Coordinates of C-alpha atoms and ligand atoms in Angstrom, one line a residue:
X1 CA 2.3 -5.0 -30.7
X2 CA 1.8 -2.2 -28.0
X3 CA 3.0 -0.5 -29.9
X4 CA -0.6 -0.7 -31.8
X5 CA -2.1 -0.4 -28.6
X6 CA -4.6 3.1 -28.6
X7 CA -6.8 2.3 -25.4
X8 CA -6.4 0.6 -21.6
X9 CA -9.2 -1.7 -21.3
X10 CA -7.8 -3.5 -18.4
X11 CA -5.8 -2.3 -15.1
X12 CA -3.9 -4.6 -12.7
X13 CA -2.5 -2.1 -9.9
X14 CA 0.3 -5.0 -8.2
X15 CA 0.8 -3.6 -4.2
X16 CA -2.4 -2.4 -2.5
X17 CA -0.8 -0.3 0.0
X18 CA -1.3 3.2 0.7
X19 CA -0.4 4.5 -2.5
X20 CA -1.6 1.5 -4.8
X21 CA -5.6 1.6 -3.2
X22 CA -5.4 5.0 -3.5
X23 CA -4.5 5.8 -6.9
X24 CA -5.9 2.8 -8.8
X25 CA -9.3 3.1 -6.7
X26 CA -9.4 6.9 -8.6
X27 CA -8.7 5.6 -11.7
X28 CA -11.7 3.0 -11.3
X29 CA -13.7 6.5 -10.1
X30 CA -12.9 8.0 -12.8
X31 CA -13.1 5.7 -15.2
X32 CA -15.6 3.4 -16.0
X33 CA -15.0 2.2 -19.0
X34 CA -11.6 0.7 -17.4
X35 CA -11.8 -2.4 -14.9
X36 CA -9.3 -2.1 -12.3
X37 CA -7.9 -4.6 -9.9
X38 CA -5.8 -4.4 -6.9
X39 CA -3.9 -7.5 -5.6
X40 CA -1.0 -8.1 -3.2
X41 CA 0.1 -10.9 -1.7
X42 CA -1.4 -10.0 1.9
X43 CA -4.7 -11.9 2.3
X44 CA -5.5 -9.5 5.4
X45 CA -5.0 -6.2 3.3
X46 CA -6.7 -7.7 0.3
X47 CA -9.3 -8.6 2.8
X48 CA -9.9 -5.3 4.4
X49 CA -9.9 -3.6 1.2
X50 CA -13.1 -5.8 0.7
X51 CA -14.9 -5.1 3.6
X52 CA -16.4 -2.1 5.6
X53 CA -13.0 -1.1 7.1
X54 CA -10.3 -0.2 4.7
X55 CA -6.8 -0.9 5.9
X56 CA -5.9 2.8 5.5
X57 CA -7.3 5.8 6.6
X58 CA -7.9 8.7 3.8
X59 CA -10.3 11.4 3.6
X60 CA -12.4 10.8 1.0
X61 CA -11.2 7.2 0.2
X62 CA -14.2 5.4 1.6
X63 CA -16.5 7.0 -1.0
X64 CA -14.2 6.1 -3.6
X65 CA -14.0 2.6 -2.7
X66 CA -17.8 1.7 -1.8
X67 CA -18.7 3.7 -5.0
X68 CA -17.1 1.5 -7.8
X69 CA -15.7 -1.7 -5.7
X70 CA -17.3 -4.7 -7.5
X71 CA -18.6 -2.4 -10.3
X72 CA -15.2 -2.0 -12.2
X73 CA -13.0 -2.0 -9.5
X74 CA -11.6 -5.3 -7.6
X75 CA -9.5 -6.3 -4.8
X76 CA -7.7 -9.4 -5.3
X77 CA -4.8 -12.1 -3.8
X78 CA -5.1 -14.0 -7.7
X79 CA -2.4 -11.7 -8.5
X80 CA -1.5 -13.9 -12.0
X81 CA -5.2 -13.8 -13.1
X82 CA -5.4 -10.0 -12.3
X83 CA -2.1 -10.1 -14.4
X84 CA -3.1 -11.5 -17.2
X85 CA -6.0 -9.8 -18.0
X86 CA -4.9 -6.5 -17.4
X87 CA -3.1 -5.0 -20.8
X88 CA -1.5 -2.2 -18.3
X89 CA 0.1 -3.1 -14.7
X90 CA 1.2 -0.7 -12.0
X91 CA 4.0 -2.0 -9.7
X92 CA 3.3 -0.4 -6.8
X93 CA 5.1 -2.3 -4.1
X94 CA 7.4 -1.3 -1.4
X95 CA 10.7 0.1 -2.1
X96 CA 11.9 0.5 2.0
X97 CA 15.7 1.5 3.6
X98 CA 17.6 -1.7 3.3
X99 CA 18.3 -3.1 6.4
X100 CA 21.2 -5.3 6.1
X101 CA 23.7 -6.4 3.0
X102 CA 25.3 -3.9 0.5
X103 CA 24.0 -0.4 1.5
X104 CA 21.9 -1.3 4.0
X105 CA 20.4 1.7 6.5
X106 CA 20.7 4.1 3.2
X107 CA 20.0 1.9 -0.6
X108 CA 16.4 0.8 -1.5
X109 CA 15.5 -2.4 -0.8
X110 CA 14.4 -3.6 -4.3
X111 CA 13.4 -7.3 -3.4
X112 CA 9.5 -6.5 -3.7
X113 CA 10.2 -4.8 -7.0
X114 CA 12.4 -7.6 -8.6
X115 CA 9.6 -10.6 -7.0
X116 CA 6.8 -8.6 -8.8
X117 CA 8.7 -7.8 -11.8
X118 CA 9.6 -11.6 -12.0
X119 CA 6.1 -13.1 -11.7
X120 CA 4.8 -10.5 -14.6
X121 CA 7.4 -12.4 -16.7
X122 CA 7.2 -15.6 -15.8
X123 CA 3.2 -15.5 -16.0
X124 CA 2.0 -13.0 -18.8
X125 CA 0.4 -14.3 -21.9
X126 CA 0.0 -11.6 -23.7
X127 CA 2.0 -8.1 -24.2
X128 CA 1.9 -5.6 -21.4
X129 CA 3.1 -2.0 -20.3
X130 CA 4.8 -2.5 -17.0
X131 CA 4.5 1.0 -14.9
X132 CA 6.9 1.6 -12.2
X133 CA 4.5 3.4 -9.3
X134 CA 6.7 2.5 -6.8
X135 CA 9.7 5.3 -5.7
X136 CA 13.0 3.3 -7.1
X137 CA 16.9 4.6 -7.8
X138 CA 17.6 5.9 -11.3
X139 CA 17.8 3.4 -13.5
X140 CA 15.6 0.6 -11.7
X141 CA 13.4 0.6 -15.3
X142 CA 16.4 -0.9 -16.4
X143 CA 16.6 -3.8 -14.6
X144 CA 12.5 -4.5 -14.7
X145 CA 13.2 -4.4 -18.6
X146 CA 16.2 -6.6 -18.7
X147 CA 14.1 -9.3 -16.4
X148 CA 10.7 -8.9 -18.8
X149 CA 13.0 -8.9 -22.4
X150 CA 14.6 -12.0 -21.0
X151 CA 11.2 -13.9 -20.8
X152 CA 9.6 -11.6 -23.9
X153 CA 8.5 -13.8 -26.3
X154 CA 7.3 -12.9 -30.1
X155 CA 3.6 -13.3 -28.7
X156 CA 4.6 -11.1 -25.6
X157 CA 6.4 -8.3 -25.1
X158 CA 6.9 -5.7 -22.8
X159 CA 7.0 -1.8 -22.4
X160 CA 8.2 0.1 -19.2
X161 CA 7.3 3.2 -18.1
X162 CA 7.8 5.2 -14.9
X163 CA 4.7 6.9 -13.3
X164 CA 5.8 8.1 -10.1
X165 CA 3.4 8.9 -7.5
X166 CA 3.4 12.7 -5.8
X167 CA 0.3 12.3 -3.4
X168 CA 0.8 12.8 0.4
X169 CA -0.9 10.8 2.6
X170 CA -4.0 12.6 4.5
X171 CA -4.6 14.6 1.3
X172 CA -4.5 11.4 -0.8
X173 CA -7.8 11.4 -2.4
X174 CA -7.5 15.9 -3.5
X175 CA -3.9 14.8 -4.7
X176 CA -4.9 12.2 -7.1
X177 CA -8.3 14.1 -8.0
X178 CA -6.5 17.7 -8.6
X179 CA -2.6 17.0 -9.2
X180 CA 0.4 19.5 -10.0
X181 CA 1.2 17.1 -12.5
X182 CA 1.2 13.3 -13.8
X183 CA 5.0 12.6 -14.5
X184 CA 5.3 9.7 -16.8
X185 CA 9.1 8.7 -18.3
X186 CA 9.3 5.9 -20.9
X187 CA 12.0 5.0 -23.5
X188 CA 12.0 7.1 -26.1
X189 CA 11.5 4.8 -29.2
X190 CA 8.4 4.3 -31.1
X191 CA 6.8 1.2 -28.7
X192 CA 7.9 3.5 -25.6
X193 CA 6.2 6.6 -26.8
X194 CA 2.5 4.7 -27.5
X195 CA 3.1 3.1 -24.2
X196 CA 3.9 6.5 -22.3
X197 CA 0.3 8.2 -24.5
X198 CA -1.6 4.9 -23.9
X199 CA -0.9 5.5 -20.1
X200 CA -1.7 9.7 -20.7
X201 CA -5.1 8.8 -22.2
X202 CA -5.7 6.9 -19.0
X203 CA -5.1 10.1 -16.8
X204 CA -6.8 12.6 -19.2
X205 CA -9.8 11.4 -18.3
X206 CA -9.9 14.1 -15.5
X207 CA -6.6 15.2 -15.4
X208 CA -6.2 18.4 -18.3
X209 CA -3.6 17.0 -20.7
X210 CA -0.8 20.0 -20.0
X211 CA -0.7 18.5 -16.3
X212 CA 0.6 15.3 -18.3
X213 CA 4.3 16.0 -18.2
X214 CA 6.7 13.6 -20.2
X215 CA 9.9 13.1 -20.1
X216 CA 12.4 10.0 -20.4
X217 CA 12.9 7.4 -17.8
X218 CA 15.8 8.5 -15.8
X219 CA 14.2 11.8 -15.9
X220 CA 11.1 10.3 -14.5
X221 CA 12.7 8.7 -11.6
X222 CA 15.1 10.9 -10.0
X223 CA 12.2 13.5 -10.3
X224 CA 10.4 11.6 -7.9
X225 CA 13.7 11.4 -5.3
X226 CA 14.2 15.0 -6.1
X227 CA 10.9 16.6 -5.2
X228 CA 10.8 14.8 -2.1
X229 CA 14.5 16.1 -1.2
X230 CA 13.6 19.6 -2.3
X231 CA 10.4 19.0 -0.1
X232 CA 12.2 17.6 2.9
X233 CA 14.8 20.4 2.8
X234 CA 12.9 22.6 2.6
X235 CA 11.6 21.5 6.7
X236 CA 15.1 20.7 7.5
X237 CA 16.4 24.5 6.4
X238 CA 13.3 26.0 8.1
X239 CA 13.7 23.8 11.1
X240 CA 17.7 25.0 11.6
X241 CA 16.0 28.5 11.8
X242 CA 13.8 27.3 14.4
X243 CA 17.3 26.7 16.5
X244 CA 18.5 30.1 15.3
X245 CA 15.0 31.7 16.5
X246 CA 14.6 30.2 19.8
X247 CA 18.3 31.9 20.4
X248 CA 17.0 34.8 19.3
X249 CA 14.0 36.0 19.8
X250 CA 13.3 35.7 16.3
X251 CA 9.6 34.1 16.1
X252 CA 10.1 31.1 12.9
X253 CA 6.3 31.8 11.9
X254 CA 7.1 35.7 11.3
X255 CA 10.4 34.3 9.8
X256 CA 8.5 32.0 7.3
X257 CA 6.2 34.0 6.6
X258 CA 8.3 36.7 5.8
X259 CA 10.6 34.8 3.4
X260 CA 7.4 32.8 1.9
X261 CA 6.2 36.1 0.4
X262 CA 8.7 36.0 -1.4
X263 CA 7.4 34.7 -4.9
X264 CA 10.3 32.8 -5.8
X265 CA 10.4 30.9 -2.7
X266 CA 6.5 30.6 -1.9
X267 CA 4.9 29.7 1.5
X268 CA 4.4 25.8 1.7
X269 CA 6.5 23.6 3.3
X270 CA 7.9 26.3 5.4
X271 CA 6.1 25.1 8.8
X272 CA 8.6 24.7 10.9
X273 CA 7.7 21.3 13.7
X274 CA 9.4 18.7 15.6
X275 CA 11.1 17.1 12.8
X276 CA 9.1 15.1 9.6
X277 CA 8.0 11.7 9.4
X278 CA 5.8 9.5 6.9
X279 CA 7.3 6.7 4.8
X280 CA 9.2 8.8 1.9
X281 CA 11.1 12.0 2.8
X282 CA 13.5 9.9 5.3
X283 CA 14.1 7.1 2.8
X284 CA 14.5 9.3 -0.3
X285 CA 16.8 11.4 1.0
X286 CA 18.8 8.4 1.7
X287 CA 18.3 6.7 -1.4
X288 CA 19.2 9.8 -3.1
X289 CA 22.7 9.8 -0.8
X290 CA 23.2 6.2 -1.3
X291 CA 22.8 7.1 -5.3
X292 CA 25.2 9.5 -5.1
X293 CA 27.8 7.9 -3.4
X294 CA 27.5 5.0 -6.2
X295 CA 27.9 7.8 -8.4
X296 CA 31.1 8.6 -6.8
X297 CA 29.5 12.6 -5.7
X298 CA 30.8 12.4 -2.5
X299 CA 30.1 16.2 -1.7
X300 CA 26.6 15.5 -3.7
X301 CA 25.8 12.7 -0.8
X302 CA 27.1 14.9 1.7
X303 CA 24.8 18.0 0.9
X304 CA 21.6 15.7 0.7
X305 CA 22.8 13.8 3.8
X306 CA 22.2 17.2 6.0
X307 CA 19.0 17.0 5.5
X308 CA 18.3 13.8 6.9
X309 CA 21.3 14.7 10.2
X310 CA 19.2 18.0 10.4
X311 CA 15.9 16.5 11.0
X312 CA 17.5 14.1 13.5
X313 CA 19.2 16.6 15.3
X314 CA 15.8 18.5 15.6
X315 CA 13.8 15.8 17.1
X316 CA 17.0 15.5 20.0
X317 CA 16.9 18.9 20.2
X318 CA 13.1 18.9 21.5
X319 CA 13.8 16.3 23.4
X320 CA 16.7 17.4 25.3
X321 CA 14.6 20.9 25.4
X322 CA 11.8 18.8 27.0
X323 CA 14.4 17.2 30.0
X324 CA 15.8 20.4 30.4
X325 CA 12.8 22.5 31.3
X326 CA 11.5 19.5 33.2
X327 CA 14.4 20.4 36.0
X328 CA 16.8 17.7 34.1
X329 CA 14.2 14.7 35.2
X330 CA 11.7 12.9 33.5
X331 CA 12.1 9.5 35.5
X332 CA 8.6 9.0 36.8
X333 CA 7.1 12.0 35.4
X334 CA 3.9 11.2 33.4
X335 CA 4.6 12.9 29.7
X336 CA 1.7 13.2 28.2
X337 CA 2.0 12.8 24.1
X338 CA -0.7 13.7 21.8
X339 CA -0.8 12.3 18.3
X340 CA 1.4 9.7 17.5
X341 CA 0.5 9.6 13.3
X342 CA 3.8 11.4 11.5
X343 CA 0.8 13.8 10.2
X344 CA -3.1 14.8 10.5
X345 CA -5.6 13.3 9.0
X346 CA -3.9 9.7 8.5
X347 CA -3.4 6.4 10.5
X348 CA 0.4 6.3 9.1
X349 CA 2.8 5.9 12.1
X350 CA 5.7 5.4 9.6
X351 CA 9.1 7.4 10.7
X352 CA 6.8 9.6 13.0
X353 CA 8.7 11.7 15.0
X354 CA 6.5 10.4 17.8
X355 CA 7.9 7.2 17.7
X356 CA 11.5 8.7 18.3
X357 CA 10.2 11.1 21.1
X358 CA 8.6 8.1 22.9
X359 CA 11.5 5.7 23.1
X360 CA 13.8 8.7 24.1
X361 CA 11.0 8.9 27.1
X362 CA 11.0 5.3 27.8
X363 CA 15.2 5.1 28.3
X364 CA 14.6 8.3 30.7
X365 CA 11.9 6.3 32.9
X366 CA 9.2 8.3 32.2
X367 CA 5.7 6.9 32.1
X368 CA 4.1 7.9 28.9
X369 CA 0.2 8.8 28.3
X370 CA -0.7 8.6 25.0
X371 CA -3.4 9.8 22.7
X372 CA -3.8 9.5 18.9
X373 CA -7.3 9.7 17.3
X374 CA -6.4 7.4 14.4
X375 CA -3.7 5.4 15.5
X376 CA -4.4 1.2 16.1
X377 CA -2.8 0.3 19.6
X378 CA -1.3 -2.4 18.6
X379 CA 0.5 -0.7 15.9
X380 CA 2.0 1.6 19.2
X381 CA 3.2 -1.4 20.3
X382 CA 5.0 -2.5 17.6
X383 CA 6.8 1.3 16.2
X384 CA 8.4 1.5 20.0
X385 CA 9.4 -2.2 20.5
X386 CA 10.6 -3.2 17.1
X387 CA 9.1 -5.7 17.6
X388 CA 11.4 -7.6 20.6
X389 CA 9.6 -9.3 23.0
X390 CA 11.8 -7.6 26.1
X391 CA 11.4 -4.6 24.4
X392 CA 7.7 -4.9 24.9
X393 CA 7.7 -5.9 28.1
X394 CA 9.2 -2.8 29.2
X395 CA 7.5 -0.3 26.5
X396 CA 3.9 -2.3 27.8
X397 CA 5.3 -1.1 31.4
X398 CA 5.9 2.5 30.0
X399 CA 3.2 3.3 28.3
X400 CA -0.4 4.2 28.9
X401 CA -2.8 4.3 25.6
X402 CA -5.4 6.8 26.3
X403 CA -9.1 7.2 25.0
X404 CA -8.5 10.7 24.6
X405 CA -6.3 13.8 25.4
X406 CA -8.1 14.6 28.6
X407 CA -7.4 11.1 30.1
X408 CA -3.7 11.5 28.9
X409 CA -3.1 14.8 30.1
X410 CA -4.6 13.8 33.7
X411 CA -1.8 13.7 36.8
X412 CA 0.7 14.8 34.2
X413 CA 3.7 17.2 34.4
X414 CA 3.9 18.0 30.8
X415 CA 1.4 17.5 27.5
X416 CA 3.6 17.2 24.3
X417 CA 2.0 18.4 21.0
X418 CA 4.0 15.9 18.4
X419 CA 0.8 15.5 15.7
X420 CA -1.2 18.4 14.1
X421 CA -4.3 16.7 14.6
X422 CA -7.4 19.6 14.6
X423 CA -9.0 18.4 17.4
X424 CA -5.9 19.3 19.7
X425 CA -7.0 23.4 18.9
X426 CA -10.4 22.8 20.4
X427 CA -9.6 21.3 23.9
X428 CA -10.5 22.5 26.7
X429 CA -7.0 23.5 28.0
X430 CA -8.2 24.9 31.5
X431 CA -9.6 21.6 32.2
X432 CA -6.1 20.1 31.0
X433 CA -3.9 22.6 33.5
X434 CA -6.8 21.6 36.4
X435 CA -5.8 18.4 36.2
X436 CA -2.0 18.5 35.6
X437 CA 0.9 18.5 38.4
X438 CA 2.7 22.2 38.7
X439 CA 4.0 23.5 37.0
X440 CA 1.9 22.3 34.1
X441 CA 4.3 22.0 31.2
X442 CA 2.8 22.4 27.8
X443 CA 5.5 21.8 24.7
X444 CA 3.9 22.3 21.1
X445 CA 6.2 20.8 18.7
X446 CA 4.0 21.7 15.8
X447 CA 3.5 25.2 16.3
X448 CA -0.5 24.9 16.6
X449 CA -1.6 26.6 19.9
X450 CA -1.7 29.6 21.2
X451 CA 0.8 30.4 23.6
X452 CA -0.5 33.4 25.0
X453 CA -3.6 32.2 25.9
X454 CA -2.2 29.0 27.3
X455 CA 0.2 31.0 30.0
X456 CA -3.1 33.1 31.0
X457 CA -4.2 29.7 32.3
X458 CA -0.9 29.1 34.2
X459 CA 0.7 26.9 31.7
X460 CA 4.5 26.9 31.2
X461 CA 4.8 26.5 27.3
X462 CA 7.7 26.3 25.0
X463 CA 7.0 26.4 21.2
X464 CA 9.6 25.1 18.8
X465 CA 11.0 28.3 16.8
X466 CA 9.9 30.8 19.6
X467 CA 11.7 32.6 22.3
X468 CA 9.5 32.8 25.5
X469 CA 11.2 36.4 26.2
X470 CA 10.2 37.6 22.5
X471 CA 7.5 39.4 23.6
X472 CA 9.8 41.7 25.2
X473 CA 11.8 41.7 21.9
Ligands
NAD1 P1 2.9 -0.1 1.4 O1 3.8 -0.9 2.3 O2 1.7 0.5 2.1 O3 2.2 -1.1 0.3 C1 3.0 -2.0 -0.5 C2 2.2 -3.3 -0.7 O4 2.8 -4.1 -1.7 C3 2.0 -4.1 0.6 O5 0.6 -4.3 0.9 C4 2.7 -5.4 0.2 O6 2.1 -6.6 0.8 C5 2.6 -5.4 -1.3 N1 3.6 -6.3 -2.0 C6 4.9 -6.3 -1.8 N2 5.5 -7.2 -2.7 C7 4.5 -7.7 -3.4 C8 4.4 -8.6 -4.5 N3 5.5 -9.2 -5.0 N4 3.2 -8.9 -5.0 C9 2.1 -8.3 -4.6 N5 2.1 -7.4 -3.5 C10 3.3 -7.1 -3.0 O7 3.7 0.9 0.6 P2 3.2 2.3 0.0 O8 3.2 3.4 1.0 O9 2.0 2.1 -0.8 O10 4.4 2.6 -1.0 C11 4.5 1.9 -2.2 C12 5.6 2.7 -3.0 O11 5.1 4.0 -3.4 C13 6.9 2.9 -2.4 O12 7.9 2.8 -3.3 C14 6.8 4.3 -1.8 O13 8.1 4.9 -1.7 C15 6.0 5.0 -2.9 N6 5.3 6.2 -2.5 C16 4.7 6.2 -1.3 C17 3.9 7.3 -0.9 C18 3.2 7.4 0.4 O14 2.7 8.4 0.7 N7 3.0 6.3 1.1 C19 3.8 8.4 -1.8 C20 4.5 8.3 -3.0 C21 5.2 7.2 -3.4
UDX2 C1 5.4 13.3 0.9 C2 5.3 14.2 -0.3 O1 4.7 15.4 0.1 C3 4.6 13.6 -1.4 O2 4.5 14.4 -2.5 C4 5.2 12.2 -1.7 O3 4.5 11.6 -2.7 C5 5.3 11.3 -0.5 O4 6.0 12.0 0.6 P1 3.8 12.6 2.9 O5 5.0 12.1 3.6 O6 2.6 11.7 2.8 O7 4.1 13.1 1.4 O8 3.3 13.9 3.7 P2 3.9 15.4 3.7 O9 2.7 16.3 3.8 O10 4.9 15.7 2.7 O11 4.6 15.5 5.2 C6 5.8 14.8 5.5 C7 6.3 15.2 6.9 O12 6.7 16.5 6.8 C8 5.2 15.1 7.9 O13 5.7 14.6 9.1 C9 4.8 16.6 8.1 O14 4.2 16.9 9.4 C10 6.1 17.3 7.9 N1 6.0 18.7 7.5 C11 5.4 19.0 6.3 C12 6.6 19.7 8.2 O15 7.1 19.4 9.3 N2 6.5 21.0 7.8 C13 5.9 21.3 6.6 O16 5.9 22.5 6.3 C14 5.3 20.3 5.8

């Protein structure tokens, strides 16, 4: 019985993406005494996980990996061997937007969950605790348990809980080493409750035990879709400011700041930038909506659904601010973009506002220059084609991938901050303005330079959130 069940000898982490690597490589670190393997069904991934190159980039992940991989941690594509020895699994698979069928552009796509869930059942041998990693709708535990029970046997049976994960990519590595907390729902009946302290006594290893929060497991999963709202709202709700302070004079740096002293609302989150990107805050919010329409909450859907129209409307907003100043003409113009990742510090192009800048370029016939210092080409490529081969063609005529921000910048009329990458603080930005057409445009989108300085040199520059006249103010 798992019941029974005081100690996890044996870890399979099902899903080696960026949040499955990550978090079951820390609990190899951290635990020794635990073997840990991560599988998926990608022979590539599983590949690169094995070798000198890991298919993500995280600060701090390599010396995770290289430190326990083929001690006590394994990468693996024999995803039913890896289940069946493990006595705990984590399902850490995609959960993306749907994109077609019942909900699609809004619900979860829970194919990858259901295929995972299904192949625990149908191959486990002995009993296991299934742990949902993955970001799913209220109530997915639900239908993971009903699949499992329907294959338990006496031998074999089940126990679901719901870990969700709270790290953010670039900061992976701190997150999983230092959390805010370790949020773990299960059912609250006796076999639920050892399964939900089996999986604490994992974490407590390095994690104190009052940062091991517990709670049931529709508690457990909308927490996960509500931090991520609260998160994303919090951008979207300083970003509508940014429109207010770029009517006003108002500087949205002062204005955050101000308000972030504030105790009960706090400073983070409050950096106010061309719009967010990454993976989750888009397709939460819109899980949550879709959720909430199910739910029948129309005005519920319709509050979270601002959030999401908000940050669209400030990515348009920076473009149509970018055409504008340009005399109402980009066609021709070389637009010089740097950073292309939907943050510093990681390789992740997902949702990047980049990506929506770039095509809005493209349709205007402007040639784009390009620099990202993590970014794969080809990955470029495929974010601003989706992937049609016409599309391509033209994007490939469109678009110049640089070696670095000087070579971008070269013969252009305007360099667009859209990534916080460090670097971009450092550059030598009389060189840039030597080699730019004039007027040299210069739009930071992520609030990073100075804009002073920058108009000493001659630049023109427009900061999101600030009034060029507020010095007058
Ligand atoms: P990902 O796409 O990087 O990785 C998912 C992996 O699962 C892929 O490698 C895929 O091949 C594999 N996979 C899919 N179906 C499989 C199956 N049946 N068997 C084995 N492998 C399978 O995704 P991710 O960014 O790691 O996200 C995973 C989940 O974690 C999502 O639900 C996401 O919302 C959530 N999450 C992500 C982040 C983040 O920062 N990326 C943070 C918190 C939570
Ligand atoms: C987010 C959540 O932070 C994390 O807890 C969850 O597990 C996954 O989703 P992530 O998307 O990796 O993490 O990065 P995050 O740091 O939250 O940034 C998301 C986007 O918001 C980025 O594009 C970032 O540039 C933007 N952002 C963040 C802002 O525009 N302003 C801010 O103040 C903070």
């Amino acid at each position: 019985m798992v019941s029974e069940m005081v100690s996890v000898r044996n870890i399979c982490c099902v899903g080696a993406g960026y949040v499955g690597g990550p978090t079951a490589a820390v609990i190899a670190y951290k635990c020794h005494h635990i073997k840990v393997t991560i599988c998926d069904l990608n022979q590539a991934r599983i590949d690169a996980w094995n070798s000198d190159k890991l298919p993500i980039y995280e600060p701090g992940l390599e010396e995770v990996v290289f430190d326990r991989r083929g001690k006590n941690l394994f990468f693996s594509t024999d995803i039913d061997t890896a289940i069946n020895e493990a006595d705990l699994i984590f399902v850490s698979v995609n959960t993306p937007t749907k994109k077609a069928g019942l909900g699609a552009g809004k619900a979860a796509d829970l194919a990858y969950i259901e295929k995972a869930t299904r192949r625990i059942a149908e191959v486990a041998k002995s009993s296991k605790i299934v742990v949902e990693k993955s970001t799913v709708p209220c109530r997915t535990a639900e239908s993971m348990r009903t699949i499992l029970e329907a294959n338990s046997t006496e031998k074999v049976r089940f126990d679901i809980l719901s870990n969700p994960e709270f790290l953010a990519e670039g900061t992976a590595i701190n997150d999983l080493f230092h959390p805010d907390r370790v949020l773990i729902g299960a059912l609250q009946t006796p076999e639920g409750i050892a399964a939900q302290r089996a999986l604490a006594e994992v974490y407590e290893n390095w994690v104190p035990a009052d940062r091991v929060i517990t709670t049931n497991l529709w508690s457990s999963e909308l927490s996960k879709l509500a931090a991520n709202a609260l998160l994303a709202q919090r951008i979207s709700s300083i970003n509508a400011l940014s429109a207010v302070c770029e009517a006003t004079g108002a500087d949205v740096d002062e204005v955050a700041y101000a308000v972030g002293r504030d105790s009960r609302i706090g400073p983070k989150f409050l950096k106010a930038s061309v719009g967010f990107g990454g993976s989750c805050f888009q397709k939460d919010i819109l899980n949550l909506v879709y959720l909430s329409q199910s739910l029948n909450l129309p005005e519920v859907a319709e509050y979270w659904n601002q959030v999401y129209l908000l940050n669209e409307y400030q990515k348009k907003r920076f473009v149509k601010k970018i055409i504008s100043t340009l005399f109402n003409t980009i066609t021709h113009k070389r637009i010089a973009v740097l950073g292309f990742a939907f943050k510093k510090d990681t390789g992740d192009t997902r949702e990047s506002a980049a990506i929506t800048l770039i095509k809005d370029f493209i349709q205007e016939n402007a040639h784009v220059a390009v620099y990202d210092p993590k970014v794969e080409h080809e990955q470029m490529y495929m974010d601003l084609s989706d992937n049609l081969p016409d599309t391509r063609k033209n994007v490939e005529e469109h678009l110049t991938i640089c070696a670095d921000a000087y070579e971008a910048a070269k013969d252009a009329d305007a360099v667009i901050i859209v990534t916080e990458w460090d670097e971009f603080k450092t550059l030598d930005y009389q060189r840039i303005y030597d080699n730019m057409h004039k007027p040299a445009f210069l739009f930071d989108g992520r609030l990073m330079l100075n804009a002073e300085e920058l108009r000493k040199i001659g630049f023109k520059v427009h900061t999101i959130g600030k009034n060029e006249l507020a010095g007058t103010a």
